[in-house]
Every structure is written in C-alpha cells, then in structure tokens.
Coordinates of N, CA and C in Angstrom, one line a residue:
X1 N 174.5 152.0 150.9 CA 174.3 150.6 151.0 C 173.5 150.1 149.7
X2 N 174.0 149.1 149.1 CA 173.3 148.6 147.9 C 172.1 147.8 148.3
X3 N 171.1 147.8 147.5 CA 169.9 147.0 147.7 C 170.2 145.7 146.9
X4 N 169.7 144.6 147.5 CA 169.9 143.3 146.8 C 168.7 142.4 147.0
X5 N 168.6 141.5 146.0 CA 167.6 140.4 146.1 C 168.3 139.1 146.0
X6 N 168.0 138.2 146.9 CA 168.6 136.9 146.8 C 167.5 135.8 146.6
X7 N 167.8 135.0 145.5 CA 166.9 133.9 145.2 C 167.7 132.6 145.6
X8 N 167.0 131.7 146.3 CA 167.6 130.4 146.6 C 167.0 129.3 145.7
X9 N 167.8 128.7 144.9 CA 167.3 127.6 144.0 C 167.4 126.3 144.7
X10 N 166.4 125.4 144.4 CA 166.4 124.1 145.0 C 165.9 123.1 144.0
X11 N 166.6 122.0 143.9 CA 166.2 120.9 143.0 C 166.8 121.1 141.6
X12 N 165.9 121.2 140.6 CA 166.3 121.2 139.2 C 165.9 122.6 138.6
X13 N 166.8 123.1 137.8 CA 166.5 124.3 137.0 C 166.4 123.8 135.6
X14 N 165.2 123.5 135.2 CA 165.0 123.0 133.8 C 163.8 123.6 133.2
X15 N 163.3 123.0 132.1 CA 162.2 123.7 131.4 C 160.9 123.9 132.2
X16 N 160.7 123.1 133.3 CA 159.6 123.3 134.2 C 159.8 124.4 135.1
X17 N 160.9 124.4 135.8 CA 161.1 125.4 136.9 C 161.7 126.7 136.4
X18 N 162.3 126.8 135.2 CA 162.9 128.0 134.7 C 161.8 129.1 134.5
X19 N 160.6 128.7 134.3 CA 159.5 129.7 134.2 C 159.3 130.4 135.5
X20 N 159.3 129.6 136.6 CA 159.2 130.3 137.9 C 160.3 131.2 138.2
X21 N 161.6 130.9 137.8 CA 162.7 131.8 138.1 C 162.6 133.0 137.2
X22 N 162.2 132.8 136.0 CA 162.0 134.0 135.1 C 160.9 135.0 135.6
X23 N 159.8 134.4 136.1 CA 158.7 135.2 136.6 C 159.2 136.0 137.9
X24 N 159.9 135.3 138.8 CA 160.5 135.9 140.0 C 161.4 137.0 139.6
X25 N 162.3 136.8 138.6 CA 163.3 137.8 138.2 C 162.5 139.0 137.6
X26 N 161.5 138.7 136.8 CA 160.8 139.8 136.2 C 160.1 140.7 137.2
X27 N 159.6 140.0 138.3 CA 159.0 140.8 139.4 C 160.0 141.7 140.1
X28 N 161.2 141.1 140.3 CA 162.3 141.9 140.9 C 162.8 143.1 140.0
X29 N 162.7 142.9 138.7 CA 163.1 144.0 137.8 C 162.0 145.0 137.5
X30 N 160.8 144.7 137.9 CA 159.6 145.5 137.6 C 159.6 146.7 138.5
X31 N 159.0 147.8 138.0 CA 158.8 148.9 138.9 C 160.0 149.8 139.0
X32 N 159.7 150.9 139.7 CA 160.8 151.9 139.9 C 161.8 151.6 140.9
X33 N 161.6 150.6 141.8 CA 162.5 150.3 142.9 C 163.4 149.1 142.5
X34 N 164.0 149.1 141.4 CA 164.9 148.1 141.0 C 166.0 147.8 142.0
X35 N 166.1 146.5 142.4 CA 167.2 146.1 143.2 C 168.4 145.9 142.3
X36 N 169.5 146.7 142.5 CA 170.5 146.6 141.5 C 171.4 145.4 141.5
X37 N 171.2 144.6 142.6 CA 172.0 143.4 142.7 C 171.1 142.2 142.9
X38 N 171.2 141.2 142.0 CA 170.4 139.9 142.2 C 171.4 138.8 142.3
X39 N 171.3 138.1 143.5 CA 172.2 137.0 143.8 C 171.3 135.7 143.7
X40 N 171.8 134.7 142.9 CA 171.1 133.5 142.9 C 171.9 132.4 143.6
X41 N 171.4 132.0 144.7 CA 172.1 131.0 145.6 C 171.8 129.6 145.0
X42 N 172.8 128.9 144.6 CA 172.6 127.6 143.9 C 173.0 126.5 144.8
X43 N 173.2 126.7 146.1 CA 173.7 125.7 147.0 C 172.8 124.4 147.0
X44 N 171.5 124.5 146.8 CA 170.7 123.4 146.8 C 170.2 123.0 145.4
X45 N 170.9 123.5 144.4 CA 170.6 123.2 143.0 C 171.3 121.9 142.6
X46 N 170.5 120.9 142.1 CA 171.0 119.6 141.7 C 171.3 119.5 140.2
X47 N 170.6 120.2 139.4 CA 170.7 120.0 138.0 C 170.3 121.3 137.3
X48 N 170.9 121.6 136.1 CA 170.5 122.7 135.3 C 170.7 122.3 133.8
X49 N 169.6 122.4 133.1 CA 169.6 122.1 131.7 C 169.8 123.4 130.8
X50 N 169.7 123.2 129.5 CA 169.9 124.3 128.6 C 168.8 125.4 128.8
X51 N 167.6 125.1 129.2 CA 166.6 126.1 129.4 C 167.0 126.9 130.6
X52 N 167.5 126.2 131.6 CA 167.9 126.9 132.8 C 169.0 127.9 132.5
X53 N 170.0 127.5 131.8 CA 171.1 128.3 131.4 C 170.6 129.5 130.6
X54 N 169.7 129.3 129.6 CA 169.2 130.3 128.8 C 168.4 131.3 129.7
X55 N 167.7 130.9 130.7 CA 167.0 131.7 131.6 C 168.0 132.6 132.4
X56 N 169.1 132.0 132.8 CA 170.1 132.8 133.6 C 170.7 133.9 132.7
X57 N 171.0 133.5 131.4 CA 171.5 134.5 130.5 C 170.5 135.6 130.2
X58 N 169.3 135.3 130.1 CA 168.3 136.3 129.8 C 168.1 137.3 131.0
X59 N 168.1 136.7 132.2 CA 168.1 137.5 133.5 C 169.3 138.4 133.5
X60 N 170.4 137.9 133.2 CA 171.7 138.7 133.2 C 171.6 139.8 132.3
X61 N 171.1 139.6 131.1 CA 171.0 140.6 130.0 C 170.0 141.7 130.4
X62 N 168.8 141.3 130.9 CA 167.8 142.2 131.3 C 168.3 143.1 132.5
X63 N 168.9 142.5 133.5 CA 169.4 143.2 134.6 C 170.6 144.2 134.2
X64 N 171.5 143.7 133.4 CA 172.6 144.6 132.9 C 172.0 145.8 132.1
X65 N 171.0 145.6 131.3 CA 170.4 146.7 130.6 C 169.8 147.8 131.5
X66 N 169.5 147.4 132.7 CA 168.9 148.4 133.6 C 169.9 148.8 134.7
X67 N 171.2 148.5 134.4 CA 172.3 148.9 135.3 C 172.5 148.1 136.5
X68 N 171.9 146.9 136.5 CA 172.1 145.9 137.6 C 173.1 144.9 137.4
X69 N 173.3 144.0 138.3 CA 174.3 142.9 138.3 C 173.7 141.6 138.8
X70 N 173.9 140.5 138.0 CA 173.5 139.2 138.4 C 174.8 138.5 138.9
X71 N 174.7 137.8 140.1 CA 175.8 137.0 140.6 C 175.2 135.6 141.0
X72 N 176.0 134.6 140.8 CA 175.7 133.2 141.2 C 176.5 132.9 142.4
X73 N 175.9 132.1 143.3 CA 176.6 131.7 144.5 C 176.5 130.3 144.8
X74 N 177.5 129.7 145.5 CA 177.5 128.3 146.0 C 177.1 127.3 144.9
X75 N 177.7 127.4 143.8 CA 177.3 126.5 142.7 C 177.9 125.1 142.9
X76 N 177.1 124.1 143.0 CA 177.7 122.7 143.3 C 178.5 122.2 142.1
X77 N 179.4 121.3 142.4 CA 180.3 120.8 141.4 C 179.8 120.4 140.0
X78 N 178.7 119.6 140.0 CA 178.2 119.1 138.7 C 177.6 120.3 137.9
X79 N 176.9 121.2 138.6 CA 176.3 122.3 138.0 C 177.4 123.3 137.5
X80 N 178.5 123.5 138.4 CA 179.6 124.3 138.0 C 180.3 123.8 136.8
X81 N 180.3 122.5 136.6 CA 180.9 122.0 135.4 C 180.2 122.4 134.1
X82 N 178.9 122.3 134.2 CA 178.0 122.7 133.1 C 178.2 124.2 132.8
X83 N 178.2 125.0 133.9 CA 178.4 126.5 133.7 C 179.8 126.7 133.1
X84 N 180.8 126.0 133.5 CA 182.1 126.1 132.9 C 182.2 125.7 131.4
X85 N 181.5 124.6 131.1 CA 181.5 124.2 129.7 C 180.8 125.1 128.8
X86 N 179.8 125.8 129.3 CA 179.0 126.7 128.5 C 179.5 128.1 128.5
X87 N 180.5 128.4 129.4 CA 181.0 129.7 129.5 C 180.2 130.7 130.3
X88 N 179.1 130.1 130.9 CA 178.3 131.0 131.8 C 179.1 131.6 132.9
X89 N 180.0 130.8 133.5 CA 180.8 131.3 134.6 C 181.7 132.4 134.2
X90 N 182.0 132.6 133.0 CA 182.8 133.8 132.5 C 181.9 135.0 132.3
X91 N 180.6 134.8 132.0 CA 179.7 135.9 131.7 C 179.1 136.5 133.0
X92 N 178.9 135.6 134.0 CA 178.2 136.0 135.2 C 179.2 135.7 136.4
X93 N 179.3 136.6 137.3 CA 180.2 136.4 138.4 C 179.7 135.2 139.3
X94 N 180.6 134.4 139.7 CA 180.3 133.2 140.5 C 181.1 133.3 141.8
X95 N 180.4 133.2 142.9 CA 181.0 133.4 144.3 C 180.8 132.1 145.1
X96 N 181.7 131.9 146.1 CA 181.6 130.7 146.9 C 180.4 130.7 147.8
X97 N 179.9 131.8 148.2 CA 178.7 131.9 149.0 C 177.9 133.1 148.6
X98 N 176.6 133.1 149.0 CA 175.8 134.3 148.8 C 176.3 135.5 149.6
X99 N 176.9 135.2 150.8 CA 177.4 136.3 151.5 C 178.6 137.0 150.8
X100 N 179.4 136.2 150.2 CA 180.5 136.8 149.4 C 180.0 137.6 148.2
X101 N 179.0 137.0 147.6 CA 178.4 137.7 146.4 C 177.9 139.1 146.8
X102 N 177.2 139.1 148.0 CA 176.6 140.4 148.5 C 177.7 141.3 148.9
X103 N 178.8 140.8 149.4 CA 179.8 141.7 150.0 C 180.9 142.2 149.0
X104 N 180.9 141.6 147.8 CA 182.0 141.9 146.8 C 181.9 143.4 146.5
X105 N 183.0 144.1 146.8 CA 183.1 145.5 146.5 C 183.9 145.9 145.3
X106 N 184.6 144.8 144.7 CA 185.4 145.1 143.5 C 184.5 145.4 142.3
X107 N 183.3 144.8 142.3 CA 182.4 144.9 141.2 C 181.0 145.4 141.7
X108 N 180.9 146.6 142.2 CA 179.7 147.1 142.8 C 178.6 147.1 141.7
X109 N 177.3 146.8 142.1 CA 176.2 146.8 141.2 C 175.8 148.2 140.7
X110 N 176.2 149.2 141.4 CA 175.9 150.6 140.9 C 177.1 151.5 141.3
X111 N 176.9 152.8 141.3 CA 178.0 153.6 141.7 C 178.3 153.5 143.2
X112 N 177.3 152.9 143.9 CA 177.5 152.8 145.4 C 178.4 151.6 145.7
X113 N 179.2 151.6 146.7 CA 180.0 150.5 147.1 C 179.1 149.8 148.2
X114 N 178.8 148.5 148.0 CA 177.9 147.8 149.0 C 178.7 147.6 150.3
X115 N 178.0 147.7 151.4 CA 178.6 147.3 152.7 C 178.7 145.8 152.7
X116 N 179.3 145.3 153.8 CA 179.4 143.9 153.9 C 178.1 143.1 154.2
X117 N 177.1 143.9 154.5 CA 175.8 143.2 154.8 C 174.7 144.0 154.1
X118 N 174.6 144.1 152.8 CA 173.5 144.8 152.2 C 172.1 144.3 152.5
X119 N 171.1 145.2 152.5 CA 169.8 144.8 152.7 C 169.4 143.8 151.6
X120 N 168.8 142.7 152.0 CA 168.5 141.7 151.0 C 167.1 141.2 151.2
X121 N 166.4 140.9 150.1 CA 165.1 140.2 150.2 C 165.3 138.8 149.7
X122 N 164.8 137.8 150.4 CA 165.1 136.4 150.0 C 163.8 135.8 149.5
X123 N 163.9 135.0 148.5 CA 162.8 134.3 147.9 C 163.3 133.0 147.4
X124 N 162.6 131.9 147.6 CA 163.0 130.6 147.1 C 162.3 130.2 145.9
X125 N 163.0 129.7 144.9 CA 162.5 129.2 143.7 C 162.8 127.7 143.7
X126 N 161.7 126.9 143.7 CA 161.9 125.5 143.9 C 161.6 124.7 142.6
X127 N 162.5 123.8 142.3 CA 162.3 122.9 141.2 C 161.6 121.7 141.6
X128 N 161.5 120.7 140.8 CA 160.7 119.5 141.1 C 161.3 118.8 142.3

C-alpha cells in the first residue's frame, strides 16, 4: 500500500499563502519517512497566481527528485484554465477528485501499486 499525504487548499494560492504551502510540503518531504505521493486537493481553491504556480512546480521538482509524485485534484474551472495556459496540467497529473488521484494505479508513486484506499494524512492549507 502506498503512503500518501493530502493537502486541501482553500481560498487563494498567492504570494501570501504560497509560503504556507511550501512549508507544509517541506515538512512532508523531510525526514526518512517520505510519503511518496502528495495530492493537493484544489476543490476549494478560488485563485492561483504566478507565485502559487511557481510553488507547485518547486514542490513537484523536489518530490520527483526524491522518487515521489505530486498530483492535483478537483481543480475548479478558473484555476484549471490558468493551469492549462501555463502548461502546469501537462507537467503534473490532474485528477477529478482526490480519491481518484490516490487510487490511480497507472502511474504509481513508487514501485508499489497503490490500493484503492491508500493511507493518507490530511492537512489544510488556507489562503486569505
């Protein structure tokens, strides 16, 4: 069974809140017990600026360097448009729901194939 961390974003991912997300991701990447799958649930995300996008790219790069995978889930229309225009949706897997992101077995985060209900730790990162 794959280990996973799920962050739920709320509000705006901008130059103010991106610091919180980066710190939370750094904590998830720290130490010997790396969670190989990080899912960011965007269902309650209203806005994402260039700092937010840069933060997501940095998290993706850091996680990939350690053998992990970043997935985005439930991205609302206006935010999905920004992710599409910037190509972020091509670099990072985007799923309809966090459950689907956790259950995807076509692109496992490690050599292990995740079950349909991997163990997940949830943490909310809230914007303004």
